[in-house]
Amino acid sequence: MTDLTVGKPWTVLWKFSLPMFVSVIFQQMYSIFDSIIAGKFAGEDALAAVGASYPITMIFMAFAVGSNVGCCVVISQFFGGKEFSKVKTASTTTIISCTILATVLTVFGLAFSTPLMRMINTPDNIFRDGELYLKIYIAGLIFLFLYNVGTGIYNAMGDSKTPLYLLIGSSVGNVVLDYVFVKFFKWGVAGVAWATFIAQGVACVFSLLILVKKTAEIKTEDKPPLFSGKILKKITLYSIPSILQQSFISVGNIFVQYLVNSFGSSCIAGYSSAIKLNTFAITSFTTLSNGLSSFVAQNYGAGRNDRIKSGYKAGLVISAIVAVPFILCFFCMPKTMINLFLDDGGTKAVEIGTTFLRIISPFYVFVGIKIMSDGALRGKGAMQYFMISTFTDLILRVVLAFVLARPYGSTGIWLSWPIGWLVSTVLSVVFARVKVMKNELNEEWGVRNEEWQSQTELSTNTK
């Protein structure tokens, strides 16, 4: 477990974020291989059935991701302030509360899976498979929740390597099980769902076992309580904005997808291919942003505002470096990238996907700045500013997509993305300058600079 309050901010942040960045690569590669296996061995309808339930699964995922963010920020601040007893209590409080939340959502999801699939107007020919996939996915929600909060706790304590190893094992296992269940057992959509269920369940169990061992290594004067309502309230205050943000994004994507669908199958195919590549880039920035959140939160808890400023600046530079290869690939050779998913190089779908990539990719530098600024705001606890920026981007993109689609067709939809990004980037940077760069110490967490100075002899790796 790494103490992010010591060492050069640039070096510490990069070493901490690199394993998280590598995990994104494995995660995205798994997603691609998963789609290839489903499409090749189970057919297009199976792939469509899984895709039909995607907007609903993302709503459940929003709760898991939000819980991850909430526990990560709070535990990072406790860890940075050397309040190790509260670190343990916050960890167990998170696990207990998320187990209860996951159970409630599982019961709700299984009871209303059929109405939810009807609500999004799922075609009859894929309805049964889509509903089956959704039910199996929902049955594994407790694994999804506990794995996500486990990752949040690891990151909060400066450990980004354990989640990487778990994700590599889970991804490889998932792909292997996909192949066996779909190709040899002929389970179709159910095989894809059960592969995810088993791989995620195993990863969750190992995550919790390792977490118990690591937290046991943290020495405290007395035995901390397993649950704290006060700490749960703090975690909830950070989790709810992130849950709302993720939920609104999912709903917004449904509206955009509805608009894309109105332009026919070629537009859908081109957009589906391009959006996978775009998701790869955005997820990379988001992962780096999560690393910056942990860095800022630990140093905020330690009252080290000078390090917060340096870390934020280093984060902006790192995001710009990461943006360059995506811009070069997507802008300079978009057809090559789209043809990874579509075989016919001369189809209209390739042309549409190419247009999408060339319009949005030059703005990745600004997206990186926005997302890293959001990460710094989360780490400082300024969740309301983070929400304002994100919702502004989402609302602008959805509204402008409908407005610009009328005169410019599908190209108008793509043009709405950079406009929303630019406006929200300005907001995030302004908020970050006010809340992150402001020279203030965190008195709430009770740690002063002079206290930190007396602790600099502690090892960088807290055991």
Short mmCIF file of C-alpha atoms in Angstrom, two decimals:
data_model
loop_
_atom_site.label_atom_id
_atom_site.label_comp_id
_atom_site.label_asym_id
_atom_site.label_seq_id
_atom_site.Cartn_x
_atom_site.Cartn_y
_atom_site.Cartn_z
CA MET A 1 0.00 0.00 0.00
CA THR A 2 1.57 3.24 -1.16
CA ASP A 3 1.49 6.52 0.71
CA LEU A 4 0.80 9.10 -2.01
CA THR A 5 1.66 12.01 0.31
CA VAL A 6 5.43 11.52 -0.08
CA GLY A 7 7.77 11.58 -3.08
CA LYS A 8 7.78 13.70 -6.21
CA PRO A 9 4.15 14.16 -7.33
CA TRP A 10 4.91 13.48 -11.00
CA THR A 11 6.75 10.22 -10.27
CA VAL A 12 4.31 9.04 -7.60
CA LEU A 13 1.23 9.78 -9.72
CA TRP A 14 2.65 8.14 -12.84
CA LYS A 15 3.77 4.96 -11.04
CA PHE A 16 0.40 4.71 -9.30
CA SER A 17 -1.65 5.35 -12.46
CA LEU A 18 0.30 3.13 -14.85
CA PRO A 19 -1.12 -0.20 -13.57
CA MET A 20 -4.61 1.32 -13.72
CA PHE A 21 -3.98 2.37 -17.33
CA VAL A 22 -2.79 -1.12 -18.27
CA SER A 23 -5.95 -2.53 -16.70
CA VAL A 24 -8.01 -0.40 -19.10
CA ILE A 25 -6.22 -1.97 -22.04
CA PHE A 26 -7.07 -5.47 -20.80
CA GLN A 27 -10.65 -4.44 -20.07
CA GLN A 28 -11.19 -3.04 -23.55
CA MET A 29 -9.47 -5.97 -25.26
CA TYR A 30 -11.74 -8.32 -23.35
CA SER A 31 -14.77 -6.37 -24.55
CA ILE A 32 -13.64 -6.64 -28.15
CA PHE A 33 -12.88 -10.38 -27.96
CA ASP A 34 -16.16 -10.96 -26.15
CA SER A 35 -18.04 -9.36 -29.05
CA ILE A 36 -16.07 -11.35 -31.63
CA ILE A 37 -16.83 -14.67 -29.92
CA ALA A 38 -20.52 -13.89 -29.47
CA GLY A 39 -20.93 -12.71 -33.07
CA LYS A 40 -18.90 -15.49 -34.70
CA PHE A 41 -20.16 -18.51 -32.81
CA ALA A 42 -23.65 -17.45 -31.68
CA GLY A 43 -24.73 -15.23 -34.56
CA GLU A 44 -25.87 -11.65 -35.06
CA ASP A 45 -29.11 -12.08 -33.12
CA ALA A 46 -27.17 -13.19 -30.05
CA LEU A 47 -24.93 -10.16 -30.32
CA ALA A 48 -27.99 -7.93 -30.77
CA ALA A 49 -29.67 -9.50 -27.72
CA VAL A 50 -26.70 -8.69 -25.52
CA GLY A 51 -26.60 -5.15 -26.95
CA ALA A 52 -30.32 -4.65 -26.39
CA SER A 53 -29.95 -5.07 -22.64
CA TYR A 54 -26.83 -2.88 -22.48
CA PRO A 55 -28.58 0.42 -21.52
CA ILE A 56 -30.30 -1.32 -18.59
CA THR A 57 -27.12 -3.00 -17.35
CA MET A 58 -25.38 0.39 -17.38
CA ILE A 59 -27.94 1.76 -14.95
CA PHE A 60 -27.00 -0.96 -12.46
CA MET A 61 -23.34 -0.37 -13.22
CA ALA A 62 -23.86 3.30 -12.30
CA PHE A 63 -24.60 2.31 -8.70
CA ALA A 64 -21.50 0.12 -8.53
CA VAL A 65 -19.21 2.78 -10.01
CA GLY A 66 -20.71 5.46 -7.77
CA SER A 67 -20.08 3.31 -4.70
CA ASN A 68 -16.50 2.85 -5.89
CA VAL A 69 -15.96 6.61 -6.16
CA GLY A 70 -17.55 7.36 -2.79
CA CYS A 71 -15.52 4.86 -0.77
CA CYS A 72 -12.31 5.69 -2.67
CA VAL A 73 -12.46 9.42 -1.88
CA VAL A 74 -13.35 9.00 1.81
CA ILE A 75 -10.86 6.19 2.49
CA SER A 76 -8.12 8.07 0.60
CA GLN A 77 -8.59 11.06 2.86
CA PHE A 78 -8.48 8.89 5.98
CA PHE A 79 -5.41 7.05 4.69
CA GLY A 80 -3.64 10.30 3.79
CA GLY A 81 -4.40 11.63 7.28
CA LYS A 82 -2.92 8.47 8.85
CA GLU A 83 -6.30 7.70 10.48
CA PHE A 84 -5.91 3.96 9.95
CA SER A 85 -8.64 2.94 12.37
CA LYS A 86 -11.13 4.89 10.27
CA VAL A 87 -9.67 3.33 7.10
CA LYS A 88 -10.63 -0.11 8.40
CA THR A 89 -14.08 0.98 9.57
CA ALA A 90 -14.79 2.77 6.28
CA SER A 91 -13.78 -0.36 4.35
CA THR A 92 -16.06 -2.71 6.27
CA THR A 93 -18.87 -0.13 6.32
CA THR A 94 -18.67 0.09 2.52
CA ILE A 95 -18.71 -3.68 2.05
CA ILE A 96 -21.69 -4.17 4.39
CA SER A 97 -23.78 -1.35 2.92
CA CYS A 98 -23.00 -2.33 -0.69
CA THR A 99 -23.94 -5.95 -0.01
CA ILE A 100 -27.36 -4.76 1.20
CA LEU A 101 -27.76 -2.35 -1.75
CA ALA A 102 -26.78 -5.05 -4.27
CA THR A 103 -29.29 -7.47 -2.74
CA VAL A 104 -32.12 -4.93 -3.01
CA LEU A 105 -31.24 -4.11 -6.63
CA THR A 106 -31.00 -7.81 -7.48
CA VAL A 107 -34.51 -8.49 -6.20
CA PHE A 108 -35.83 -5.43 -8.05
CA GLY A 109 -34.01 -6.29 -11.28
CA LEU A 110 -35.18 -9.90 -11.40
CA ALA A 111 -38.76 -8.86 -10.69
CA PHE A 112 -38.86 -6.14 -13.36
CA SER A 113 -36.46 -7.42 -16.04
CA THR A 114 -39.31 -8.20 -18.47
CA PRO A 115 -41.01 -4.77 -18.19
CA LEU A 116 -37.61 -3.07 -18.49
CA MET A 117 -36.85 -4.90 -21.74
CA ARG A 118 -40.31 -3.98 -23.06
CA MET A 119 -39.77 -0.35 -22.06
CA ILE A 120 -36.78 0.03 -24.39
CA ASN A 121 -38.77 -1.50 -27.25
CA THR A 122 -36.69 -4.67 -27.68
CA PRO A 123 -37.54 -6.48 -30.96
CA ASP A 124 -39.46 -9.74 -30.57
CA ASN A 125 -36.86 -11.87 -32.35
CA ILE A 126 -34.20 -11.12 -29.72
CA PHE A 127 -36.42 -10.44 -26.71
CA ARG A 128 -36.11 -13.83 -24.98
CA ASP A 129 -32.34 -13.97 -25.33
CA GLY A 130 -32.00 -10.36 -24.23
CA GLU A 131 -34.17 -10.96 -21.17
CA LEU A 132 -32.21 -14.11 -20.29
CA TYR A 133 -28.89 -12.28 -20.50
CA LEU A 134 -30.23 -9.46 -18.33
CA LYS A 135 -31.49 -11.84 -15.63
CA ILE A 136 -28.16 -13.68 -15.39
CA TYR A 137 -26.33 -10.35 -15.30
CA ILE A 138 -28.58 -9.08 -12.49
CA ALA A 139 -28.10 -12.31 -10.53
CA GLY A 140 -24.39 -11.46 -10.37
CA LEU A 141 -24.84 -7.89 -9.15
CA ILE A 142 -23.42 -8.64 -5.72
CA PHE A 143 -20.14 -9.73 -7.37
CA LEU A 144 -20.13 -6.59 -9.52
CA PHE A 145 -20.67 -4.32 -6.51
CA LEU A 146 -18.15 -5.92 -4.17
CA TYR A 147 -15.48 -6.15 -6.88
CA ASN A 148 -15.93 -2.44 -7.70
CA VAL A 149 -15.81 -1.24 -4.09
CA GLY A 150 -12.86 -3.54 -3.49
CA THR A 151 -11.04 -1.81 -6.34
CA GLY A 152 -11.97 1.56 -4.85
CA ILE A 153 -10.54 0.57 -1.45
CA TYR A 154 -7.31 -0.70 -3.01
CA ASN A 155 -6.85 2.53 -4.97
CA ALA A 156 -7.62 4.60 -1.87
CA MET A 157 -4.75 2.90 -0.06
CA GLY A 158 -2.37 3.50 -2.95
CA ASP A 159 -2.50 -0.06 -4.33
CA SER A 160 -3.22 -0.02 -8.06
CA LYS A 161 -1.42 -3.30 -8.83
CA THR A 162 -3.74 -5.75 -7.07
CA PRO A 163 -6.82 -4.58 -9.07
CA LEU A 164 -4.72 -4.92 -12.24
CA TYR A 165 -3.79 -8.53 -11.49
CA LEU A 166 -7.39 -9.36 -10.61
CA LEU A 167 -8.66 -7.75 -13.80
CA ILE A 168 -6.14 -9.61 -15.96
CA GLY A 169 -7.20 -12.91 -14.41
CA SER A 170 -10.90 -12.06 -14.72
CA SER A 171 -10.59 -10.91 -18.35
CA VAL A 172 -8.61 -13.94 -19.49
CA GLY A 173 -10.93 -16.28 -17.63
CA ASN A 174 -13.97 -14.58 -19.10
CA VAL A 175 -12.72 -14.91 -22.67
CA VAL A 176 -11.82 -18.59 -22.17
CA LEU A 177 -15.22 -19.35 -20.62
CA ASP A 178 -16.96 -17.42 -23.40
CA TYR A 179 -15.21 -19.57 -25.98
CA VAL A 180 -15.98 -22.85 -24.20
CA PHE A 181 -19.60 -22.06 -23.34
CA VAL A 182 -20.54 -20.56 -26.70
CA LYS A 183 -18.52 -22.68 -29.17
CA PHE A 184 -18.50 -26.10 -27.49
CA PHE A 185 -21.50 -26.06 -25.13
CA LYS A 186 -23.65 -24.10 -27.63
CA TRP A 187 -25.19 -22.00 -24.85
CA GLY A 188 -25.43 -18.88 -27.00
CA VAL A 189 -26.36 -15.73 -25.09
CA ALA A 190 -26.61 -17.66 -21.82
CA GLY A 191 -22.99 -18.79 -22.30
CA VAL A 192 -21.81 -15.18 -22.62
CA ALA A 193 -23.75 -14.21 -19.50
CA TRP A 194 -22.60 -17.17 -17.39
CA ALA A 195 -18.97 -16.60 -18.40
CA THR A 196 -19.18 -13.06 -17.04
CA PHE A 197 -21.00 -14.26 -13.92
CA ILE A 198 -18.36 -16.89 -13.05
CA ALA A 199 -15.29 -14.81 -13.92
CA GLN A 200 -16.56 -11.82 -11.99
CA GLY A 201 -17.56 -13.98 -9.03
CA VAL A 202 -14.12 -15.56 -8.74
CA ALA A 203 -12.42 -12.16 -9.06
CA CYS A 204 -14.72 -10.78 -6.34
CA VAL A 205 -13.90 -13.59 -3.90
CA PHE A 206 -10.14 -13.23 -4.42
CA SER A 207 -10.44 -9.43 -4.12
CA LEU A 208 -12.13 -9.68 -0.73
CA LEU A 209 -9.71 -12.32 0.58
CA ILE A 210 -6.68 -10.23 -0.39
CA LEU A 211 -8.33 -7.10 1.04
CA VAL A 212 -8.85 -8.79 4.41
CA LYS A 213 -5.16 -9.74 4.48
CA LYS A 214 -3.97 -6.24 3.53
CA THR A 215 -6.15 -4.40 6.01
CA ALA A 216 -5.05 -6.81 8.75
CA GLU A 217 -1.48 -5.62 8.15
CA ILE A 218 -2.47 -2.06 9.08
CA LYS A 219 -1.78 -1.72 12.80
CA THR A 220 -4.20 0.23 15.01
CA GLU A 221 -4.21 0.90 18.74
CA ASP A 222 -7.65 -0.59 19.29
CA LYS A 223 -10.08 -2.75 17.39
CA PRO A 224 -12.07 -0.46 15.05
CA PRO A 225 -15.86 -0.90 14.74
CA LEU A 226 -17.15 -2.78 11.71
CA PHE A 227 -19.81 -0.21 10.86
CA SER A 228 -20.18 3.54 11.26
CA GLY A 229 -23.30 5.48 10.29
CA LYS A 230 -21.31 8.72 10.25
CA ILE A 231 -18.77 7.33 7.79
CA LEU A 232 -21.54 5.81 5.67
CA LYS A 233 -23.10 9.27 5.42
CA LYS A 234 -19.80 10.70 4.16
CA ILE A 235 -19.43 7.92 1.61
CA THR A 236 -23.03 8.40 0.47
CA LEU A 237 -22.53 12.13 -0.02
CA TYR A 238 -19.70 11.36 -2.46
CA SER A 239 -21.38 8.34 -4.06
CA ILE A 240 -24.76 9.87 -4.97
CA PRO A 241 -23.39 12.56 -7.33
CA SER A 242 -21.36 9.94 -9.18
CA ILE A 243 -24.33 7.56 -9.37
CA LEU A 244 -26.50 10.35 -10.78
CA GLN A 245 -23.78 11.30 -13.24
CA GLN A 246 -23.36 7.74 -14.50
CA SER A 247 -27.13 7.24 -14.69
CA PHE A 248 -27.68 10.46 -16.64
CA ILE A 249 -24.94 9.47 -19.08
CA SER A 250 -26.63 6.11 -19.65
CA VAL A 251 -30.00 7.77 -20.27
CA GLY A 252 -28.36 10.35 -22.55
CA ASN A 253 -26.72 7.60 -24.58
CA ILE A 254 -30.11 5.97 -25.06
CA PHE A 255 -31.42 9.19 -26.65
CA VAL A 256 -28.36 9.48 -28.90
CA GLN A 257 -28.67 5.83 -29.93
CA TYR A 258 -32.35 6.41 -30.73
CA LEU A 259 -31.36 9.27 -33.04
CA VAL A 260 -28.59 7.24 -34.69
CA ASN A 261 -31.01 4.37 -35.31
CA SER A 262 -33.23 6.70 -37.36
CA PHE A 263 -30.50 6.98 -40.02
CA GLY A 264 -30.49 3.29 -40.89
CA SER A 265 -28.32 0.22 -40.44
CA SER A 266 -25.20 1.65 -42.11
CA CYS A 267 -25.16 4.56 -39.70
CA ILE A 268 -25.72 2.21 -36.77
CA ALA A 269 -22.85 -0.06 -37.86
CA GLY A 270 -20.46 2.86 -38.43
CA TYR A 271 -21.36 4.49 -35.12
CA SER A 272 -21.14 1.21 -33.19
CA SER A 273 -17.62 0.59 -34.49
CA ALA A 274 -16.40 4.15 -33.91
CA ILE A 275 -17.95 4.45 -30.45
CA LYS A 276 -16.02 1.38 -29.27
CA LEU A 277 -12.78 3.13 -30.21
CA ASN A 278 -13.92 6.38 -28.64
CA THR A 279 -14.86 4.52 -25.45
CA PHE A 280 -11.32 3.13 -25.32
CA ALA A 281 -9.92 6.69 -25.30
CA ILE A 282 -12.43 8.13 -22.84
CA THR A 283 -12.05 5.20 -20.45
CA SER A 284 -8.27 5.70 -20.48
CA PHE A 285 -8.68 9.34 -19.41
CA THR A 286 -11.22 8.33 -16.77
CA THR A 287 -8.86 5.75 -15.30
CA LEU A 288 -6.04 8.29 -15.05
CA SER A 289 -8.55 10.65 -13.46
CA ASN A 290 -9.37 8.04 -10.80
CA GLY A 291 -5.66 7.82 -10.00
CA LEU A 292 -5.50 11.60 -9.61
CA SER A 293 -8.57 11.50 -7.35
CA SER A 294 -6.82 9.10 -4.96
CA PHE A 295 -3.66 11.25 -5.04
CA VAL A 296 -5.57 14.46 -4.33
CA ALA A 297 -7.73 12.84 -1.64
CA GLN A 298 -4.76 11.40 0.27
CA ASN A 299 -2.90 14.71 0.18
CA TYR A 300 -6.06 16.60 1.10
CA GLY A 301 -6.41 14.35 4.12
CA ALA A 302 -2.78 15.11 5.01
CA GLY A 303 -3.25 18.86 4.52
CA ARG A 304 -0.64 18.89 1.72
CA ASN A 305 -2.21 21.43 -0.62
CA ASP A 306 1.14 22.18 -2.27
CA ARG A 307 1.30 18.58 -3.46
CA ILE A 308 -2.28 18.76 -4.71
CA LYS A 309 -1.35 21.63 -7.02
CA SER A 310 1.73 19.82 -8.32
CA GLY A 311 -0.20 16.57 -8.77
CA TYR A 312 -3.00 18.29 -10.68
CA LYS A 313 -0.50 19.89 -13.08
CA ALA A 314 1.28 16.57 -13.53
CA GLY A 315 -2.08 14.90 -14.25
CA LEU A 316 -2.83 17.38 -17.03
CA VAL A 317 0.52 16.64 -18.66
CA ILE A 318 0.01 12.88 -18.40
CA SER A 319 -3.45 13.13 -19.99
CA ALA A 320 -2.02 15.15 -22.90
CA ILE A 321 0.66 12.50 -23.46
CA VAL A 322 -1.97 9.74 -23.49
CA ALA A 323 -4.16 11.73 -25.90
CA VAL A 324 -1.48 11.94 -28.61
CA PRO A 325 -1.51 8.28 -29.80
CA PHE A 326 -5.32 8.22 -29.86
CA ILE A 327 -5.39 11.38 -31.98
CA LEU A 328 -2.75 10.03 -34.38
CA CYS A 329 -4.55 6.69 -34.82
CA PHE A 330 -8.11 7.97 -35.04
CA PHE A 331 -7.49 11.12 -37.10
CA CYS A 332 -4.68 9.98 -39.40
CA MET A 333 -5.86 6.44 -40.13
CA PRO A 334 -9.53 6.21 -39.17
CA LYS A 335 -10.46 3.78 -41.98
CA THR A 336 -7.88 1.30 -40.79
CA MET A 337 -9.28 1.52 -37.27
CA ILE A 338 -12.91 1.13 -38.39
CA ASN A 339 -12.00 -1.84 -40.60
CA LEU A 340 -10.99 -3.72 -37.46
CA PHE A 341 -14.74 -4.17 -36.95
CA LEU A 342 -16.12 -3.96 -40.51
CA ASP A 343 -14.77 -6.11 -43.32
CA ASP A 344 -16.06 -4.14 -46.32
CA GLY A 345 -13.67 -1.24 -46.75
CA GLY A 346 -15.93 0.60 -49.20
CA THR A 347 -19.22 0.55 -47.33
CA LYS A 348 -21.12 3.60 -46.15
CA ALA A 349 -20.70 2.39 -42.58
CA VAL A 350 -16.93 2.80 -42.85
CA GLU A 351 -17.39 6.29 -44.23
CA ILE A 352 -19.70 7.27 -41.37
CA GLY A 353 -17.39 5.79 -38.72
CA THR A 354 -14.42 7.56 -40.31
CA THR A 355 -16.25 10.90 -40.22
CA PHE A 356 -17.11 10.42 -36.55
CA LEU A 357 -13.49 9.72 -35.58
CA ARG A 358 -12.07 12.62 -37.58
CA ILE A 359 -14.51 15.08 -36.03
CA ILE A 360 -14.03 14.11 -32.39
CA SER A 361 -10.44 12.86 -32.08
CA PRO A 362 -8.68 16.28 -32.37
CA PHE A 363 -10.50 17.31 -29.18
CA TYR A 364 -9.13 14.50 -27.01
CA VAL A 365 -6.61 16.89 -25.45
CA PHE A 366 -9.50 18.99 -24.14
CA VAL A 367 -11.38 15.89 -22.98
CA GLY A 368 -8.30 14.81 -21.04
CA ILE A 369 -8.07 18.22 -19.36
CA LYS A 370 -11.76 18.11 -18.43
CA ILE A 371 -11.71 14.58 -17.04
CA MET A 372 -8.50 15.13 -15.04
CA SER A 373 -9.96 18.35 -13.61
CA ASP A 374 -13.05 16.38 -12.63
CA GLY A 375 -10.84 13.81 -10.91
CA ALA A 376 -9.11 16.52 -8.89
CA LEU A 377 -12.49 17.97 -7.90
CA ARG A 378 -13.69 14.55 -6.71
CA GLY A 379 -10.54 14.04 -4.69
CA LYS A 380 -11.04 17.40 -2.97
CA GLY A 381 -14.68 16.51 -2.27
CA ALA A 382 -16.14 19.20 -4.56
CA MET A 383 -18.75 16.84 -6.01
CA GLN A 384 -21.32 19.51 -6.91
CA TYR A 385 -18.88 21.21 -9.30
CA PHE A 386 -17.98 17.88 -10.86
CA MET A 387 -21.70 17.21 -11.45
CA ILE A 388 -22.36 20.63 -12.99
CA SER A 389 -19.58 20.17 -15.53
CA THR A 390 -20.59 16.63 -16.46
CA PHE A 391 -24.30 17.38 -16.80
CA THR A 392 -23.55 20.45 -18.93
CA ASP A 393 -21.58 18.29 -21.34
CA LEU A 394 -24.28 15.61 -21.49
CA ILE A 395 -27.22 17.98 -21.93
CA LEU A 396 -25.44 19.99 -24.62
CA ARG A 397 -24.48 16.89 -26.57
CA VAL A 398 -27.97 15.38 -26.50
CA VAL A 399 -29.81 18.63 -27.32
CA LEU A 400 -27.37 19.69 -30.03
CA ALA A 401 -27.43 16.19 -31.55
CA PHE A 402 -31.17 16.54 -32.21
CA VAL A 403 -30.83 20.16 -33.38
CA LEU A 404 -27.88 19.64 -35.73
CA ALA A 405 -29.09 16.31 -37.09
CA ARG A 406 -31.90 18.04 -38.97
CA PRO A 407 -29.71 20.18 -41.29
CA TYR A 408 -26.51 18.09 -41.30
CA GLY A 409 -27.75 14.52 -40.95
CA SER A 410 -25.65 12.07 -38.95
CA THR A 411 -22.67 14.43 -39.19
CA GLY A 412 -24.64 16.88 -37.05
CA ILE A 413 -24.77 14.29 -34.27
CA TRP A 414 -20.99 13.97 -34.30
CA LEU A 415 -20.53 17.77 -34.26
CA SER A 416 -22.41 17.99 -30.97
CA TRP A 417 -19.67 16.05 -29.16
CA PRO A 418 -16.77 18.55 -29.42
CA ILE A 419 -19.10 21.47 -28.63
CA GLY A 420 -20.24 19.81 -25.40
CA TRP A 421 -16.67 18.84 -24.55
CA LEU A 422 -15.28 22.35 -25.03
CA VAL A 423 -17.95 24.07 -22.91
CA SER A 424 -17.66 21.53 -20.08
CA THR A 425 -13.84 21.69 -20.22
CA VAL A 426 -13.94 25.44 -19.57
CA LEU A 427 -16.26 24.88 -16.60
CA SER A 428 -14.12 22.08 -15.13
CA VAL A 429 -10.90 24.10 -15.42
CA VAL A 430 -12.51 27.16 -13.80
CA PHE A 431 -13.90 25.03 -10.97
CA ALA A 432 -10.54 23.30 -10.50
CA ARG A 433 -8.71 26.63 -10.25
CA VAL A 434 -11.14 27.76 -7.57
CA LYS A 435 -11.48 24.55 -5.54
CA VAL A 436 -8.32 22.54 -6.26
CA MET A 437 -5.67 25.23 -6.66
CA LYS A 438 -7.03 27.24 -3.74
CA ASN A 439 -4.48 27.42 -0.91
CA GLU A 440 -6.42 25.86 1.94
CA LEU A 441 -5.75 23.09 4.42
CA ASN A 442 -8.23 20.40 5.38
CA GLU A 443 -9.11 21.16 8.99
CA GLU A 444 -12.05 18.73 9.03
CA TRP A 445 -9.74 15.76 8.85
CA GLY A 446 -7.55 17.20 11.62
CA VAL A 447 -4.14 17.00 9.95
CA ARG A 448 -1.76 19.98 9.77
CA ASN A 449 1.43 20.47 7.81
CA GLU A 450 3.53 20.36 10.95
CA GLU A 451 1.98 16.99 11.87
CA TRP A 452 2.79 15.68 8.43
CA GLN A 453 6.37 16.89 8.72
CA SER A 454 6.82 14.81 11.87
CA GLN A 455 5.66 11.73 9.96
CA THR A 456 7.91 12.03 6.89
CA GLU A 457 10.20 9.39 8.32
CA LEU A 458 7.48 6.80 7.78
CA SER A 459 8.12 4.42 4.93
CA THR A 460 6.52 5.20 1.59
CA ASN A 461 4.97 1.75 1.69
CA THR A 462 2.75 1.52 4.77
CA LYS A 463 2.45 -1.98 6.08
#
